[in-house]
Short mmCIF file of C-alpha atoms in Angstrom, two decimals:
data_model
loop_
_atom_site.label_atom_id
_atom_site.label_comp_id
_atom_site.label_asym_id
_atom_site.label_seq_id
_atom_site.Cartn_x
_atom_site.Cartn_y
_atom_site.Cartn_z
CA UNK A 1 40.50 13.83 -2.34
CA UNK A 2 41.43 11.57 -5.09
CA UNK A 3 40.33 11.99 -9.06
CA UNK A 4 40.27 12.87 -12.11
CA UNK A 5 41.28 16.31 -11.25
CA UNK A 6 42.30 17.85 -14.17
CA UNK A 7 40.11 16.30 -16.09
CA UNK A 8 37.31 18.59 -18.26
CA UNK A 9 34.54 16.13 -17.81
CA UNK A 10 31.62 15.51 -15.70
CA UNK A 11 33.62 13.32 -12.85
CA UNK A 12 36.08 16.23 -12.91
CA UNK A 13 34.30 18.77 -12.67
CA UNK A 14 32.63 16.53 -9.56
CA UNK A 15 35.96 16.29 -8.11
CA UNK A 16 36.34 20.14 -8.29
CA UNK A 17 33.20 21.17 -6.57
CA UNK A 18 33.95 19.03 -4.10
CA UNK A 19 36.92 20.98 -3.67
CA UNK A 20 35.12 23.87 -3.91
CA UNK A 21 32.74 22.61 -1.07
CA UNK A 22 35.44 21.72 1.20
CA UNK A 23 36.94 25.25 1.04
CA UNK A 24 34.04 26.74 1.96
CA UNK A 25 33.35 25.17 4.71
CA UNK A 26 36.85 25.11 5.85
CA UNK A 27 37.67 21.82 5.89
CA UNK A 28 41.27 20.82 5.36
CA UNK A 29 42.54 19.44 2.49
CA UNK A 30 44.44 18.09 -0.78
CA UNK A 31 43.86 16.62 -4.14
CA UNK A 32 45.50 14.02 -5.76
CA UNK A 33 45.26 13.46 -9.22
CA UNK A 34 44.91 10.12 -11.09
CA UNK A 35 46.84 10.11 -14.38
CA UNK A 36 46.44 8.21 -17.60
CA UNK A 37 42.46 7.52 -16.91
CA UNK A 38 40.52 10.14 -18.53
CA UNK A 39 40.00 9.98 -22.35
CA UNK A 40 39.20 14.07 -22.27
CA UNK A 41 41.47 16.96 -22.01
CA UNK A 42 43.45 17.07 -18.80
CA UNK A 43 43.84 21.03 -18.54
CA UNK A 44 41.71 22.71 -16.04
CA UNK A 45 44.43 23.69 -13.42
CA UNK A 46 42.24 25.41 -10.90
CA UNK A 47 43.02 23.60 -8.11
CA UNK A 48 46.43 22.92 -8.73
CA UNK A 49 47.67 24.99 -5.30
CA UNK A 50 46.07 22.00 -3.80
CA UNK A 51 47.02 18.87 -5.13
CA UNK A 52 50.16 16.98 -3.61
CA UNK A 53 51.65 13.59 -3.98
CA UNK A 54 50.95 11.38 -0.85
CA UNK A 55 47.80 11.91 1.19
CA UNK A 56 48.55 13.24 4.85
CA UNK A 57 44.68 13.21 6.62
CA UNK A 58 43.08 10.70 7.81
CA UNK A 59 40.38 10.84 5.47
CA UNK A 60 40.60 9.63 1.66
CA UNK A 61 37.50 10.72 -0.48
CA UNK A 62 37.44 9.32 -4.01
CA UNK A 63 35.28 11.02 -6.66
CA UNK A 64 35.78 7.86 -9.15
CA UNK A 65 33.12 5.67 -10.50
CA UNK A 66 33.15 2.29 -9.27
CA UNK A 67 34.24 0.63 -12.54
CA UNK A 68 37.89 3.20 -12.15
CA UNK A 69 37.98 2.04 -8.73
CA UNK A 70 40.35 -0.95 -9.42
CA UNK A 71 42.20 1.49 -11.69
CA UNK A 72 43.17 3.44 -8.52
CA UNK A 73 43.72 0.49 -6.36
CA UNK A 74 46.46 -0.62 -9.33
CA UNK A 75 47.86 2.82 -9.01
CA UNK A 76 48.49 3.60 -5.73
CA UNK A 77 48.58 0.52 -3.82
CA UNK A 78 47.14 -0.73 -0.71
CA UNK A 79 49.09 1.52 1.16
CA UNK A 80 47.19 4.76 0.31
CA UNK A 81 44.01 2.79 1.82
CA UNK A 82 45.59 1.62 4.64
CA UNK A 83 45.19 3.06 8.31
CA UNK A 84 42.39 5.73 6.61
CA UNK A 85 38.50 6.17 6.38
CA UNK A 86 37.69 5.89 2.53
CA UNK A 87 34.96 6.79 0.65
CA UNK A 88 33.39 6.71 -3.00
CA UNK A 89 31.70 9.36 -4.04
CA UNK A 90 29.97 7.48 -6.97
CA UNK A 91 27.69 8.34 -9.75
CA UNK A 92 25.68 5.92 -11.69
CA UNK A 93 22.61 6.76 -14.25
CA UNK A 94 20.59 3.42 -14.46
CA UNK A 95 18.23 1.82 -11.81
CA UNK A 96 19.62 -1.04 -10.84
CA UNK A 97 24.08 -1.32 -9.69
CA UNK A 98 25.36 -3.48 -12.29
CA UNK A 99 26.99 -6.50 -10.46
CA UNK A 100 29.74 -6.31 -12.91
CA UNK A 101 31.17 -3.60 -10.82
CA UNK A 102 30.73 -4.60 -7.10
CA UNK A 103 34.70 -5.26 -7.35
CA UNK A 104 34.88 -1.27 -6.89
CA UNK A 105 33.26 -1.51 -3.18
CA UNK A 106 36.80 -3.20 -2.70
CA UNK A 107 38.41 -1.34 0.48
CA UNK A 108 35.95 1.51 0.98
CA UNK A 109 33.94 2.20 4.42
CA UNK A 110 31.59 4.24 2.77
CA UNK A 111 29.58 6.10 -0.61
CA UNK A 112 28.49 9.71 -1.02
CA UNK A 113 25.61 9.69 -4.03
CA UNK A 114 24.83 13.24 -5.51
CA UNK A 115 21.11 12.74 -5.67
CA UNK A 116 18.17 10.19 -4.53
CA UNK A 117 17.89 8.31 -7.44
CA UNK A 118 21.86 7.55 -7.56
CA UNK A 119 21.12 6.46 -3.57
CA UNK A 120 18.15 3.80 -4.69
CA UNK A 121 20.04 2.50 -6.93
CA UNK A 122 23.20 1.45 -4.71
CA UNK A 123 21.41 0.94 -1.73
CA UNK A 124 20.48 -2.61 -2.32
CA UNK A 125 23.86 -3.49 -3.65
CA UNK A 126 26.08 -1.78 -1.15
CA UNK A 127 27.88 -3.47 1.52
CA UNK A 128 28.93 -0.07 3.36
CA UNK A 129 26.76 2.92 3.97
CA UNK A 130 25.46 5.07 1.15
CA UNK A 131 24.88 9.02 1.92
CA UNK A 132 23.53 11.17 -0.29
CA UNK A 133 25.84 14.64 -0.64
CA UNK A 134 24.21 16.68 -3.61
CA UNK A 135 26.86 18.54 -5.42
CA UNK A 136 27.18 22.05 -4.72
CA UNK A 137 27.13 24.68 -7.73
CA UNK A 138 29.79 26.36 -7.84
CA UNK A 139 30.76 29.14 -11.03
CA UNK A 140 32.63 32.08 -11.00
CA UNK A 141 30.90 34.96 -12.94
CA UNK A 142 30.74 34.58 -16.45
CA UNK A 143 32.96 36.25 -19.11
CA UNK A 144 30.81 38.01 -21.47
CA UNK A 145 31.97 37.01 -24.72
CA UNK A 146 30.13 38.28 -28.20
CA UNK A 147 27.88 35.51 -29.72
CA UNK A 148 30.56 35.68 -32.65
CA UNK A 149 33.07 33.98 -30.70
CA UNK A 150 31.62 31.17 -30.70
CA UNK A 151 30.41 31.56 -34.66
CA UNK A 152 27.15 32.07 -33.50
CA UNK A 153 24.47 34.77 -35.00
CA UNK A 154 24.01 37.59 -32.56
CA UNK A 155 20.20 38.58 -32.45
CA UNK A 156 18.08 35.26 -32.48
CA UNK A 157 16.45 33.10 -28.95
CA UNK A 158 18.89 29.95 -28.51
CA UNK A 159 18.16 26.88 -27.13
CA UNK A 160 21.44 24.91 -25.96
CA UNK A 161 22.08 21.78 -25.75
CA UNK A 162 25.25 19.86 -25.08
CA UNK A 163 26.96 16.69 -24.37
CA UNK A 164 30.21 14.67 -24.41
CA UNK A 165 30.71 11.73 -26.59
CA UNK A 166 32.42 9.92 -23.80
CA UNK A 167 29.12 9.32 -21.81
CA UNK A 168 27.88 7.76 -24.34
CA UNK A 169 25.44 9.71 -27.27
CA UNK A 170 22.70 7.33 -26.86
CA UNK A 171 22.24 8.61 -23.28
CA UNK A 172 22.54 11.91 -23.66
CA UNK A 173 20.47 11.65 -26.52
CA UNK A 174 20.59 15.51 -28.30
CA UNK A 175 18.44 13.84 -31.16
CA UNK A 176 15.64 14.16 -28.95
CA UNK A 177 16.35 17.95 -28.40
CA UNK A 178 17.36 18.24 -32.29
CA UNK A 179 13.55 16.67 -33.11
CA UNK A 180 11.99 19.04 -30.80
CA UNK A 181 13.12 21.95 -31.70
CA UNK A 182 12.54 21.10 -35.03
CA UNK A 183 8.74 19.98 -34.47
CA UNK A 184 8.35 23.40 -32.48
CA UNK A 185 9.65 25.27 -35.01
CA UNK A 186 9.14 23.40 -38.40
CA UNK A 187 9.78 26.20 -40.61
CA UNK A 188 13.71 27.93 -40.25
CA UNK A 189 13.37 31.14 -38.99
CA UNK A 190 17.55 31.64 -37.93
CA UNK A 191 17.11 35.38 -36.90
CA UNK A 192 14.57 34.66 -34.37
CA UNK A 193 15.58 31.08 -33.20
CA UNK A 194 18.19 28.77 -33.24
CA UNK A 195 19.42 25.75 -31.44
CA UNK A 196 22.96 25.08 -30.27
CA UNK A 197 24.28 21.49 -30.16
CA UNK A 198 27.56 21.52 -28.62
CA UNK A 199 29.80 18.40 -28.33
CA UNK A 200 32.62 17.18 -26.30
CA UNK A 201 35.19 14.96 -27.44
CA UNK A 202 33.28 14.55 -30.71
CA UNK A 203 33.37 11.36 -32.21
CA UNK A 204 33.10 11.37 -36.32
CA UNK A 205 30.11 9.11 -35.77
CA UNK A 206 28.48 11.15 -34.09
CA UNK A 207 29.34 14.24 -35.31
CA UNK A 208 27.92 12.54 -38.42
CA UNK A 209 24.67 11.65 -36.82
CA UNK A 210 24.07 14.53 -35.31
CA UNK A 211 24.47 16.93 -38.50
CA UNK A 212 21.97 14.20 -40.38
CA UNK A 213 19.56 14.95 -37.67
CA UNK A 214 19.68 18.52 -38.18
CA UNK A 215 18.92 18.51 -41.93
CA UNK A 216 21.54 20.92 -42.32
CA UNK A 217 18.93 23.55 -41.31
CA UNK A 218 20.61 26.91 -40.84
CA UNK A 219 19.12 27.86 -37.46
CA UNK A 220 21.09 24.54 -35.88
CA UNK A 221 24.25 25.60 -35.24
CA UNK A 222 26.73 22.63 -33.89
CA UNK A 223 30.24 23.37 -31.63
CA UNK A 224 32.96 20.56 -31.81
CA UNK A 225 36.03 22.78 -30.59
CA UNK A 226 36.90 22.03 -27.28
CA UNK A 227 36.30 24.83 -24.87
CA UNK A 228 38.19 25.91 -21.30
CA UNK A 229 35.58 25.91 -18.72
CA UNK A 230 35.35 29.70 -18.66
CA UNK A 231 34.24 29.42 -22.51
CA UNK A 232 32.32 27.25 -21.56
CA UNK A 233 30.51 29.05 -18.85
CA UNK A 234 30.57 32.20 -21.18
CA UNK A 235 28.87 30.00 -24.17
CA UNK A 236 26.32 29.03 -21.23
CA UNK A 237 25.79 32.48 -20.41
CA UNK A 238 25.03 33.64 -23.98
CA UNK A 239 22.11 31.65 -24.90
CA UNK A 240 18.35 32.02 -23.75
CA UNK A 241 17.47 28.25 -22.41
CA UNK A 242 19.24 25.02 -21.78
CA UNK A 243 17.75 21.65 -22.97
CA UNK A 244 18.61 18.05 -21.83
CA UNK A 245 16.61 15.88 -23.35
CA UNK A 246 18.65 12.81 -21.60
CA UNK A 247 17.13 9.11 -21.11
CA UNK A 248 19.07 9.28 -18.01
CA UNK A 249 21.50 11.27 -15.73
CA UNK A 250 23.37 10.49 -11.76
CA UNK A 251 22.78 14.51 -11.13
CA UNK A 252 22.61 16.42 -14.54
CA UNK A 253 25.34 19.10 -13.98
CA UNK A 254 24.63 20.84 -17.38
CA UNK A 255 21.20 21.58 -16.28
CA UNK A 256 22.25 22.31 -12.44
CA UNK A 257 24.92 24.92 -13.87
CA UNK A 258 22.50 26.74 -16.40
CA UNK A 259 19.80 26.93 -13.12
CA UNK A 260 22.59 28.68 -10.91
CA UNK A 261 23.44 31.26 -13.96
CA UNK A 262 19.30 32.01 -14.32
CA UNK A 263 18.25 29.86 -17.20
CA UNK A 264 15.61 28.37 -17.87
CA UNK A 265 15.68 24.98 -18.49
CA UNK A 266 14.03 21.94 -20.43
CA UNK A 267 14.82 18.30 -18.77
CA UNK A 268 13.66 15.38 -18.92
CA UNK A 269 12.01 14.68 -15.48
CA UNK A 270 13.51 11.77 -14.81
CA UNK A 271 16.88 10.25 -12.80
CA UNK A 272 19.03 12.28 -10.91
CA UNK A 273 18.25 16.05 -11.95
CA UNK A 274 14.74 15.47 -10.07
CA UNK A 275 16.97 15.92 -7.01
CA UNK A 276 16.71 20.01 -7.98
CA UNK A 277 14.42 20.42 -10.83
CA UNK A 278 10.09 20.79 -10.63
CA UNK A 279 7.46 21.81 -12.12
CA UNK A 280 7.58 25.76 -10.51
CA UNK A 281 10.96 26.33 -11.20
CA UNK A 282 12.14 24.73 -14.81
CA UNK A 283 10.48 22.88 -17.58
CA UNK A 284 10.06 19.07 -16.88
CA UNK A 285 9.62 17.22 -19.62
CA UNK A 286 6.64 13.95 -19.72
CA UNK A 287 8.37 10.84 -20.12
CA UNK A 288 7.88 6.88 -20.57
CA UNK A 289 10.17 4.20 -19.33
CA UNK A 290 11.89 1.87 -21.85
CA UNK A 291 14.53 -0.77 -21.93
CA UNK A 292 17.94 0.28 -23.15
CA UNK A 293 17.66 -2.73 -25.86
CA UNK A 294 20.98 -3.12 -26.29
CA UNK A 295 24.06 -3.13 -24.11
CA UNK A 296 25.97 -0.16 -24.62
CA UNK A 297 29.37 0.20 -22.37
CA UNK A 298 28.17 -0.11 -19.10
CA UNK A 299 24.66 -0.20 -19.09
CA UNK A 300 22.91 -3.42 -19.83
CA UNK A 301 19.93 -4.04 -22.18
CA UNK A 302 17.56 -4.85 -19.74
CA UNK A 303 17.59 -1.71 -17.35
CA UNK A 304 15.41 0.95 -17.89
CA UNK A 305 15.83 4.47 -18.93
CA UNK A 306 13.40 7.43 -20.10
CA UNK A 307 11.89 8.40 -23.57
CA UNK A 308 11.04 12.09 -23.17
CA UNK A 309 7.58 13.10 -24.55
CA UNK A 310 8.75 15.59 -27.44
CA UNK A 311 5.97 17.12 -28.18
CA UNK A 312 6.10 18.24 -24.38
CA UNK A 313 9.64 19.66 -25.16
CA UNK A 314 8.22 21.42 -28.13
CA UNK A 315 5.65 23.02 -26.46
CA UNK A 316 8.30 24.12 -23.91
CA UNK A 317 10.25 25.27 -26.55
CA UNK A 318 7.42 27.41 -27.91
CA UNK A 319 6.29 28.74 -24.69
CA UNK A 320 9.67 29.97 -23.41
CA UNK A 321 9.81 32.03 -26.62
CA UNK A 322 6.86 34.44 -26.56
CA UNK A 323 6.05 34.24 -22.79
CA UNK A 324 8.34 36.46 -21.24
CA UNK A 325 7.10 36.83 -17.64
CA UNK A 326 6.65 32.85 -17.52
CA UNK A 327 9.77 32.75 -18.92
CA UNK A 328 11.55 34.89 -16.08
CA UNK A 329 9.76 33.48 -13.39
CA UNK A 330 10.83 29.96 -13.84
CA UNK A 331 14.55 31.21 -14.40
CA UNK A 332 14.30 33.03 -11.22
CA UNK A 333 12.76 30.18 -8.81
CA UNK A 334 15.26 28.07 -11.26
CA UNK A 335 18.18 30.26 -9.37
CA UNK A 336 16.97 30.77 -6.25
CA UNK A 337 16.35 26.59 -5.89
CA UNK A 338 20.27 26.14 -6.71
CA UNK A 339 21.96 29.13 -4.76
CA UNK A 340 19.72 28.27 -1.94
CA UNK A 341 19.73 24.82 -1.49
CA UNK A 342 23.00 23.13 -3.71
CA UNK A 343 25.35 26.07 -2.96
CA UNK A 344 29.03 25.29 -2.03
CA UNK A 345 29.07 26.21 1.34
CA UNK A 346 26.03 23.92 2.22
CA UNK A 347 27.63 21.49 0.19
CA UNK A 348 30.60 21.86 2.46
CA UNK A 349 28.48 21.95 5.52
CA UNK A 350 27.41 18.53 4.99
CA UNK A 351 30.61 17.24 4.29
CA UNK A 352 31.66 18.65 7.35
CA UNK A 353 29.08 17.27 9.64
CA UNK A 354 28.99 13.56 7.95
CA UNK A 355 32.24 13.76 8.62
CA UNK A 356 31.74 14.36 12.31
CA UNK A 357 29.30 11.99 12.48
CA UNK A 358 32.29 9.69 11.45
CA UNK A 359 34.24 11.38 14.17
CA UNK A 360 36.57 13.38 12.16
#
């Protein structure tokens, strides 16, 4: 398996489920890492007993995006290609493949999609086979560190939200959960409520933006330190709900993780978390479609992305704060739909039998 292995963002943390997956179901194998690519923090080290230099199996599986896909080719060479089966395991968070990045189909048999909507929207451009493989969750048990840690107050409901700068702000779009919250709650009441924006790889921009949005109200409490994935997972742990108020998403880890700890969650129902997320078992958020506008990086101004209904998220918001048995239910059927059917080993298991399928 080939990646950004080390790398503390989403397409890392891909990689490493993967790996995760794999072990589970027993399937043999190493990790190579890709240097020099990612923008984040390369230090999460928990697979480093498996990564290795040259790639012995017959069997390459590359959890890069199609646009790093030339990046990897310029790496390693043809020879790394050569004489194996190889496969992209791609995400992608708009409708329609950009043909700006067909180039990254280059020397692959195959692509492994995490969810249905990634699938629809390489199928028509793909000239190898595309198979969904939904990611399987994957946490160890969360440290229990105090609120305070994290400079947070200690008694009140919190609402998280979080994001890295890196994919792009304007998709993530925390001013959506910011204006909410803030509509749900219009008066500061910080010992019975808060909200938690916390940022990756914050850019002064948008640190800037997002702290305008706020109003400096003291119930909004924003995180820019970067955090190991055990804080994070102990920062997850801490709060009451988690809120993704995103225009789009390939999977939506973020909400996927907080599901598999027992949160409840707010999402917009739209894109790839609709692989895991309904009505009976989180809070999906109304929506309408609209064009991006503008291009921004890789997404094109004419595609189409969601507008969450924020009133709907308010109401959520309300709701999840006085109704307690409503409240527990959804984080239970939230839990049982992840641990049930996006664990590791079934992850793993279909992995294993694609790849017999392949004859491997």
């Amino acid at each position: 398996m080939i990646g950004l292995i080390r790398s503390e963002i989403g397409v890392g943390e891909s990689s490493r489920l993967a790996a995760a997956a794999l072990d589970a179901a027993g399937v043999p194998f190493g990790m190579i890492d890709l240097p020099g690519i990612s923008l984040s923090r390369s230090w999460d080290t928990t697979w480093l007993h498996k990564e290795m230099s040259a790639a012995p199996f017959p069997v390459n599986i590359f959890h890069l995006n199609a646009d790093v896909m030339p990046m990897a080719r310029s790496h390693f060479g043809s020879e790394l290609f050569e004489d194996r089966y190889n496969i992209g395991y791609w995400h992608w968070e708009l409708p329609i493949f950009p043909d700006e990045q067909l180039g990254g189909f280059a020397q692959l048999q195959e692509i492994w999609v995490p969810s249905q909507y990634v699938f629809e929207s390489l199928l028509p451009k793909s000239p190898v086979c595309v198979v969904k493989i939904p990611h399987g969750i994957s946490m160890p048990p969360p440290v229990d560190l105090p609120r305070e840690y994290f400079g947070l107050p200690r008694s009140p409901f919190l609402f998280l939200s979080m994001y890295d700068s890196y994919s792009f702000q304007q998709r993530k779009n925390p001013k959506a959960a910011i204006e909410a919250y803030l509509r749900a709650f219009p008066e500061p009441k910080p010992d019975q409520v808060g909200l938690v924006i916390k940022i990756n790889n914050a850019h002064e921009q948008d640190l800037e933006q997002v702290r305008a949005f706020t109003g400096g109200r003291p119930d909004c409490h924003i995180i820019t330190p970067v955090l190991s994935r055990m804080q994070m997972n102990a920062l997850l742990h801490s709060v009451q709900c988690f809120v993704s108020l995103h225009r789009s998403e390939g999977f939506g880890l973020g909400l996927a993780e907080a599901m598999y700890l027992g949160k409840p969650v707010i999402g917009t129902y739209w894109s790839g978390n609709t692989e895991f997320m309904n009505p009976a078992n989180s809070c999906t958020v109304d929506f309408s479609l609209v064009h991006v506008g503008t291009d921004l990086g890789p997404y094109q101004a004419y595609q189409l992305w969601a507008e969450p209904n924020l009133d709907h998220a308010a109401y959520y918001m309300k709701r999840l704060l006085t109704d307690t048995v409503w409240r527990n239910t959804l984080a239970d059927n939230g839990r049982q739909t992840i641990h049930t059917y996006f664990s590791a080993p079934l992850a793993g298991q279909r992995i294993r039998e694609r790849l017999a399928q392949l004859g491997f």
